[in-house]
Short mmCIF file of C-alpha atoms in Angstrom, two decimals:
data_model
loop_
_atom_site.label_atom_id
_atom_site.label_comp_id
_atom_site.label_asym_id
_atom_site.label_seq_id
_atom_site.Cartn_x
_atom_site.Cartn_y
_atom_site.Cartn_z
CA MET A 1 -9.41 -18.83 20.65
CA VAL A 2 -6.33 -16.78 19.49
CA ASN A 3 -5.50 -13.80 21.68
CA PHE A 4 -5.58 -10.65 19.65
CA ASN A 5 -3.56 -8.92 21.90
CA ARG A 6 -0.54 -11.04 21.02
CA PHE A 7 -0.84 -9.65 17.60
CA ALA A 8 0.75 -6.46 18.66
CA SER A 9 3.41 -7.92 20.65
CA PHE A 10 4.40 -10.28 17.49
CA VAL A 11 4.25 -7.11 15.24
CA ALA A 12 6.37 -5.24 17.66
CA LEU A 13 9.01 -8.08 17.56
CA ILE A 14 9.45 -8.30 13.93
CA ASP A 15 9.50 -4.33 13.54
CA ALA A 16 12.15 -3.90 16.13
CA GLY A 17 14.15 -7.12 15.18
CA SER A 18 14.78 -8.40 18.61
CA PHE A 19 13.07 -9.45 22.02
CA THR A 20 15.02 -6.56 23.81
CA ARG A 21 14.16 -3.87 21.78
CA ALA A 22 10.39 -5.08 21.24
CA ALA A 23 10.26 -5.16 25.15
CA GLN A 24 11.38 -1.71 25.41
CA ILE A 25 9.05 -0.47 22.64
CA LEU A 26 6.17 -2.08 24.32
CA GLY A 27 7.06 -1.17 28.11
CA VAL A 28 7.33 -4.83 29.07
CA THR A 29 9.86 -7.48 29.91
CA LYS A 30 11.67 -9.56 27.36
CA ALA A 31 10.30 -12.69 28.80
CA MET A 32 6.81 -11.46 28.27
CA VAL A 33 7.55 -10.72 24.63
CA SER A 34 8.90 -14.42 24.24
CA ALA A 35 6.03 -15.72 25.95
CA ASP A 36 3.71 -13.96 23.77
CA LEU A 37 5.48 -15.46 20.66
CA LYS A 38 5.15 -18.97 22.07
CA ARG A 39 1.56 -18.66 23.00
CA LEU A 40 0.66 -17.22 19.69
CA GLU A 41 2.44 -20.10 17.81
CA ALA A 42 0.86 -22.46 19.93
CA GLU A 43 -2.58 -21.04 19.38
CA LEU A 44 -2.10 -21.03 15.53
CA GLY A 45 -0.03 -24.40 15.50
CA VAL A 46 2.62 -23.16 13.25
CA SER A 47 6.11 -21.67 13.43
CA LEU A 48 6.10 -17.95 12.83
CA VAL A 49 9.79 -17.15 13.43
CA THR A 50 13.18 -18.94 13.20
CA ARG A 51 15.87 -18.04 15.71
CA THR A 52 19.42 -17.64 15.21
CA THR A 53 21.98 -16.46 17.34
CA ARG A 54 22.14 -13.02 15.62
CA ARG A 55 18.65 -12.33 14.15
CA LEU A 56 14.95 -13.26 13.77
CA ALA A 57 13.87 -14.30 10.47
CA LEU A 58 10.02 -15.04 9.56
CA THR A 59 8.79 -18.26 8.22
CA GLU A 60 6.76 -18.38 5.03
CA VAL A 61 3.44 -18.31 7.10
CA GLY A 62 4.99 -15.99 9.49
CA GLU A 63 5.53 -13.26 6.85
CA ARG A 64 1.91 -13.52 5.47
CA PHE A 65 0.79 -13.55 9.04
CA HIS A 66 2.68 -10.52 9.80
CA ARG A 67 1.26 -8.47 7.05
CA ASP A 68 -2.34 -9.40 8.00
CA CYS A 69 -1.41 -8.44 11.58
CA VAL A 70 -0.36 -5.25 10.27
CA ARG A 71 -3.60 -4.68 8.52
CA LEU A 72 -5.57 -5.68 11.23
CA ILE A 73 -3.88 -3.64 13.82
CA GLY A 74 -4.23 -0.68 11.43
CA GLU A 75 -7.92 -1.18 11.20
CA ALA A 76 -8.77 -1.67 14.77
CA GLU A 77 -6.63 1.55 15.43
CA LEU A 78 -8.61 3.36 12.85
CA ALA A 79 -11.88 2.26 14.39
CA ILE A 80 -10.89 3.29 17.72
CA GLN A 81 -9.57 6.75 16.23
CA GLN A 82 -12.51 7.47 13.95
CA ALA A 83 -14.88 6.99 17.31
CA ARG A 84 -12.64 9.45 19.32
CA ASP A 85 -12.43 11.93 16.49
CA GLY A 86 -16.05 12.61 17.26
CA GLN A 87 -14.69 14.21 20.59
CA GLU A 88 -13.95 17.81 20.28
CA THR A 89 -11.13 17.29 23.09
CA LEU A 90 -8.04 15.54 22.08
CA LYS A 91 -7.00 12.55 24.32
CA GLY A 92 -4.59 9.84 24.57
CA THR A 93 -0.76 10.20 23.70
CA LEU A 94 1.00 11.87 21.19
CA ARG A 95 4.58 10.92 20.45
CA VAL A 96 6.83 13.50 18.71
CA THR A 97 10.55 13.66 17.73
CA SER A 98 12.88 16.01 15.90
CA THR A 99 16.45 17.03 16.03
CA ALA A 100 18.08 18.91 18.96
CA GLU A 101 18.53 22.29 17.54
CA TYR A 102 15.05 22.63 15.56
CA GLY A 103 13.03 20.84 18.70
CA LEU A 104 14.68 23.41 21.04
CA ASN A 105 14.09 26.56 18.76
CA TYR A 106 10.47 25.65 17.32
CA VAL A 107 9.11 22.30 18.09
CA LEU A 108 9.18 22.35 21.87
CA VAL A 109 7.87 26.17 21.84
CA ALA A 110 5.06 24.90 19.50
CA ILE A 111 4.47 21.86 21.80
CA ALA A 112 4.02 24.25 24.74
CA GLU A 113 1.22 26.19 23.00
CA PHE A 114 -0.48 23.13 21.89
CA SER A 115 -0.35 21.34 25.02
CA ALA A 116 -1.94 24.47 26.74
CA ILE A 117 -4.68 24.10 24.15
CA HIS A 118 -5.23 20.72 24.56
CA PRO A 119 -4.53 19.76 28.36
CA GLU A 120 -6.17 16.30 28.12
CA LEU A 121 -3.66 15.27 25.46
CA ARG A 122 -0.42 13.73 26.93
CA ILE A 123 2.72 14.81 24.46
CA GLU A 124 5.62 12.57 24.81
CA TYR A 125 8.84 14.56 22.91
CA SER A 126 12.13 12.71 21.94
CA THR A 127 15.45 14.35 20.48
CA LEU A 128 17.10 12.31 18.10
CA GLN A 129 19.97 13.28 15.89
CA HIS A 130 19.75 10.10 13.44
CA GLN A 131 16.29 9.55 11.91
CA ALA A 132 13.91 7.60 13.90
CA ASP A 133 11.93 4.37 12.60
CA LEU A 134 8.43 5.93 13.32
CA ILE A 135 6.75 2.22 13.15
CA ALA A 136 9.10 0.27 15.31
CA GLN A 137 9.69 3.57 17.74
CA ARG A 138 6.05 4.18 17.82
CA PHE A 139 6.29 7.95 16.98
CA ASP A 140 3.18 9.69 15.76
CA VAL A 141 4.99 12.42 13.94
CA ALA A 142 8.54 13.39 13.39
CA VAL A 143 9.86 17.06 12.54
CA ARG A 144 12.60 16.48 9.79
CA LEU A 145 15.06 18.91 8.03
CA GLY A 146 16.47 18.67 4.56
CA THR A 147 15.82 15.78 1.84
CA LEU A 148 13.47 13.17 2.87
CA ARG A 149 14.34 9.66 1.81
CA ASP A 150 11.72 7.19 3.16
CA SER A 151 8.87 6.66 0.75
CA THR A 152 6.91 4.47 2.83
CA LEU A 153 6.04 7.53 5.12
CA ARG A 154 3.88 10.57 4.47
CA ALA A 155 5.24 14.06 4.73
CA THR A 156 3.71 17.78 4.94
CA PRO A 157 6.07 20.57 4.25
CA LEU A 158 6.00 23.27 7.16
CA GLN A 159 8.76 25.71 6.27
CA LYS A 160 11.51 26.50 4.26
CA PHE A 161 14.88 27.87 5.06
CA SER A 162 18.24 28.77 3.78
CA THR A 163 21.54 27.63 4.81
CA VAL A 164 24.45 30.27 5.26
CA PRO A 165 28.27 30.12 5.13
CA VAL A 166 29.48 32.14 8.37
CA ALA A 167 32.54 32.94 10.33
CA THR A 168 33.30 35.58 13.03
CA ARG A 169 35.05 38.93 11.90
CA ALA A 170 38.00 38.25 14.19
CA TYR A 171 38.59 34.82 12.63
CA LEU A 172 38.61 36.68 8.97
CA VAL A 173 41.15 39.12 10.03
CA GLY A 174 44.38 38.51 7.97
CA LYS A 175 42.81 35.84 5.62
CA PRO A 176 42.61 36.38 1.73
CA GLU A 177 39.63 38.13 0.62
CA ILE A 178 36.54 35.69 -0.03
CA THR A 179 34.44 36.71 -2.89
CA THR A 180 33.33 33.51 -4.52
CA PRO A 181 32.49 30.07 -3.27
CA ASP A 182 36.00 28.63 -4.68
CA ASP A 183 37.56 31.02 -2.23
CA LEU A 184 36.04 29.44 0.45
CA ALA A 185 38.03 26.58 0.35
CA ARG A 186 40.97 28.70 1.63
CA LEU A 187 39.23 28.72 5.28
CA GLU A 188 39.28 26.33 8.00
CA TRP A 189 35.96 24.31 8.09
CA ILE A 190 33.70 22.89 11.01
CA GLU A 191 32.26 20.08 9.60
CA HIS A 192 28.93 18.49 9.93
CA ALA A 193 29.42 14.57 10.16
CA ARG A 194 26.26 14.09 8.16
CA PHE A 195 26.52 16.55 5.29
CA THR A 196 29.35 15.54 2.96
CA SER A 197 28.27 16.16 -0.46
CA ALA A 198 29.17 18.87 -3.21
CA LEU A 199 27.54 22.28 -2.77
CA THR A 200 25.52 23.92 -5.60
CA TRP A 201 25.71 27.86 -5.47
CA THR A 202 23.63 30.22 -7.61
CA GLU A 203 25.06 33.72 -8.24
CA LEU A 204 22.14 36.00 -7.21
CA ARG A 205 22.92 38.60 -9.71
CA THR A 206 22.96 36.43 -12.82
CA GLY A 207 21.49 32.99 -11.60
CA LYS A 208 24.22 31.06 -12.80
CA THR A 209 25.13 28.07 -10.71
CA MET A 210 28.33 26.48 -9.72
CA GLN A 211 29.54 23.74 -7.93
CA THR A 212 32.24 23.21 -5.08
CA PRO A 213 33.46 20.00 -2.91
CA HIS A 214 32.48 19.54 0.40
CA PHE A 215 34.75 21.78 2.52
CA LYS A 216 37.22 19.87 4.55
CA GLY A 217 38.61 21.05 8.14
CA ALA A 218 40.39 19.75 11.32
CA LEU A 219 36.95 19.78 13.51
CA GLU A 220 33.66 17.58 12.79
CA VAL A 221 30.62 17.74 14.84
CA ASP A 222 27.43 16.11 14.70
CA THR A 223 24.92 18.76 15.45
CA ALA A 224 24.50 22.24 14.16
CA ASN A 225 24.72 23.93 17.96
CA ALA A 226 28.10 22.45 18.38
CA ALA A 227 29.19 23.79 14.89
CA LEU A 228 27.96 27.40 15.81
CA THR A 229 29.82 27.07 19.12
CA LEU A 230 33.23 26.51 17.39
CA VAL A 231 32.38 29.16 14.78
CA LEU A 232 31.73 31.43 17.52
CA ALA A 233 34.92 30.37 19.23
CA GLY A 234 36.94 31.49 16.30
CA CYS A 235 37.85 28.04 15.06
CA GLY A 236 36.60 28.60 11.54
CA ALA A 237 33.70 28.71 9.13
CA ALA A 238 30.60 26.56 8.94
CA ILE A 239 27.21 26.24 6.84
CA LEU A 240 24.58 26.68 8.99
CA PRO A 241 20.85 27.15 8.86
CA ASP A 242 19.48 30.58 8.92
CA TRP A 243 17.13 30.17 11.66
CA LEU A 244 19.77 29.31 13.92
CA LEU A 245 22.01 32.13 13.02
CA GLU A 246 19.25 35.18 13.26
CA ASN A 247 20.36 36.60 16.38
CA ASP A 248 24.11 36.41 16.01
CA LEU A 249 24.10 37.46 12.42
CA ARG A 250 21.71 40.65 13.67
CA ASP A 251 24.29 41.43 16.49
CA GLU A 252 27.38 41.15 13.99
CA LEU A 253 28.64 38.50 15.87
CA LEU A 254 28.66 36.41 12.88
CA ILE A 255 29.58 37.54 9.36
CA ARG A 256 27.66 36.06 6.22
CA LEU A 257 30.22 34.79 3.64
CA VAL A 258 30.12 35.23 -0.16
CA PRO A 259 26.38 37.23 0.09
CA ASN A 260 26.08 37.33 -3.60
CA TYR A 261 25.45 33.78 -3.61
CA SER A 262 22.89 31.39 -2.28
CA LEU A 263 22.51 27.50 -1.59
CA PRO A 264 19.46 25.88 -2.37
CA TYR A 265 16.57 26.04 0.11
CA GLN A 266 15.90 23.15 2.60
CA GLY A 267 12.55 22.20 4.09
CA ALA A 268 11.22 21.20 7.49
CA TYR A 269 8.67 18.43 7.30
CA ALA A 270 6.32 16.81 9.36
CA VAL A 271 6.62 13.06 8.60
CA PHE A 272 4.22 10.33 9.95
CA PRO A 273 2.95 6.71 9.04
CA ASN A 274 1.13 6.40 5.90
CA THR A 275 -1.94 5.05 7.28
CA ALA A 276 -5.58 4.88 5.80
CA HIS A 277 -6.73 7.41 8.28
CA VAL A 278 -4.52 10.27 10.09
CA PRO A 279 -5.38 10.56 13.68
CA ALA A 280 -6.98 13.82 14.82
CA LYS A 281 -4.16 14.39 17.27
CA VAL A 282 -1.71 14.22 14.20
CA ARG A 283 -3.68 16.18 11.84
CA LYS A 284 -4.50 19.02 14.64
CA PHE A 285 -0.61 19.18 15.78
CA ILE A 286 0.71 19.26 11.94
CA ASP A 287 -1.69 22.05 11.29
CA PHE A 288 -0.76 23.92 14.54
CA MET A 289 3.11 23.58 13.78
CA ARG A 290 2.52 24.89 10.15
CA ASP A 291 0.47 28.23 12.05
CA PHE A 292 3.07 28.44 14.62
CA LEU A 293 6.15 28.72 12.02
CA ARG A 294 4.21 31.17 9.96
CA ARG A 295 3.56 33.15 13.13
CA THR A 296 6.99 33.10 14.36
CA MET A 297 9.37 33.25 11.50
#
C-alpha cells in the first residue's frame, strides 16, 4: 500500500527544487527526503523524477502525479481545517512574513496583540526583503508592499500609503531651489536597489502629470531604513514611504521636497495561497491586521 505521508515529501521536493531545500522546509534530513522518493517510486512502480547534476526534472508520469498529490494534500488539509474551524480557539501554527521595515513598524505590533487574543496559536514570523515563495516555504500569509505580480496567489488590500521625496534642511543649504520634480535631478540621491523605474508625478493644483527618470546617486541600499539613515546623515535625498517618515517630518528633521506634487499611492496587501478554503487562522489574522491598521494609522 502506498504511504500517503510520502506524498507531502514528494510535493515539497518538487516545489523546492532540491533535496537540501526540501529537507530544510520539512525539518528532516536530506537522506530522509531521498529515501521517501525512492520508496514512493518503488511503491508506485514508476519513475517520478529524473536527476541531473544541476536539477531535478519530473517525468511525464511524475508531472501528473505531482498535480494529483497537490490536489489530494489540499483536500486533506481542507478537511482537517474545516473540522478545526468549528472550534472558537485558534490552534496550530500561523507562519507570517513581511519586509523588515513594515514588519517592525506594524506587522509585529499587530502579531503581539493577535497572539494575546489567541494564546494557543503558535505564530512564526520571518523577515524577508525578497518576496518569499509562499507555497515552497510554507508561509500562510505574507504582508507585501507595492505592486503585486504573482497571479497564482490571492491578495487582500490592507492599507494605502504615499511615497515622499525628502532630505534634511542642512543638506539643502546652498543647493538650487527645488520647485518641480525636474529640479530633483540636481540633488544627490540614495537609490533603492529594487526601485529603478521612471516616476510619475501629479501636480496637486491642476491634476497634470509628468514623468521623470529614476534619480541616480553614488549610494545604493536595499532597505528603506538604510536609505532613511543615510538621508538623516545628510548624504542626499530619497523617496520613502510616508509611514516611515511620520516622526521625522513632524519633528522637522526632514523636509518634504516638491510638496505641490505627489507620486501614485502604493498598497500594503495580505497575500496568501489560492486554496479552495482559507484557514480560519489566516482569515482572522488578515481581518485583525486590517482593523489594526485602521486604528493605528
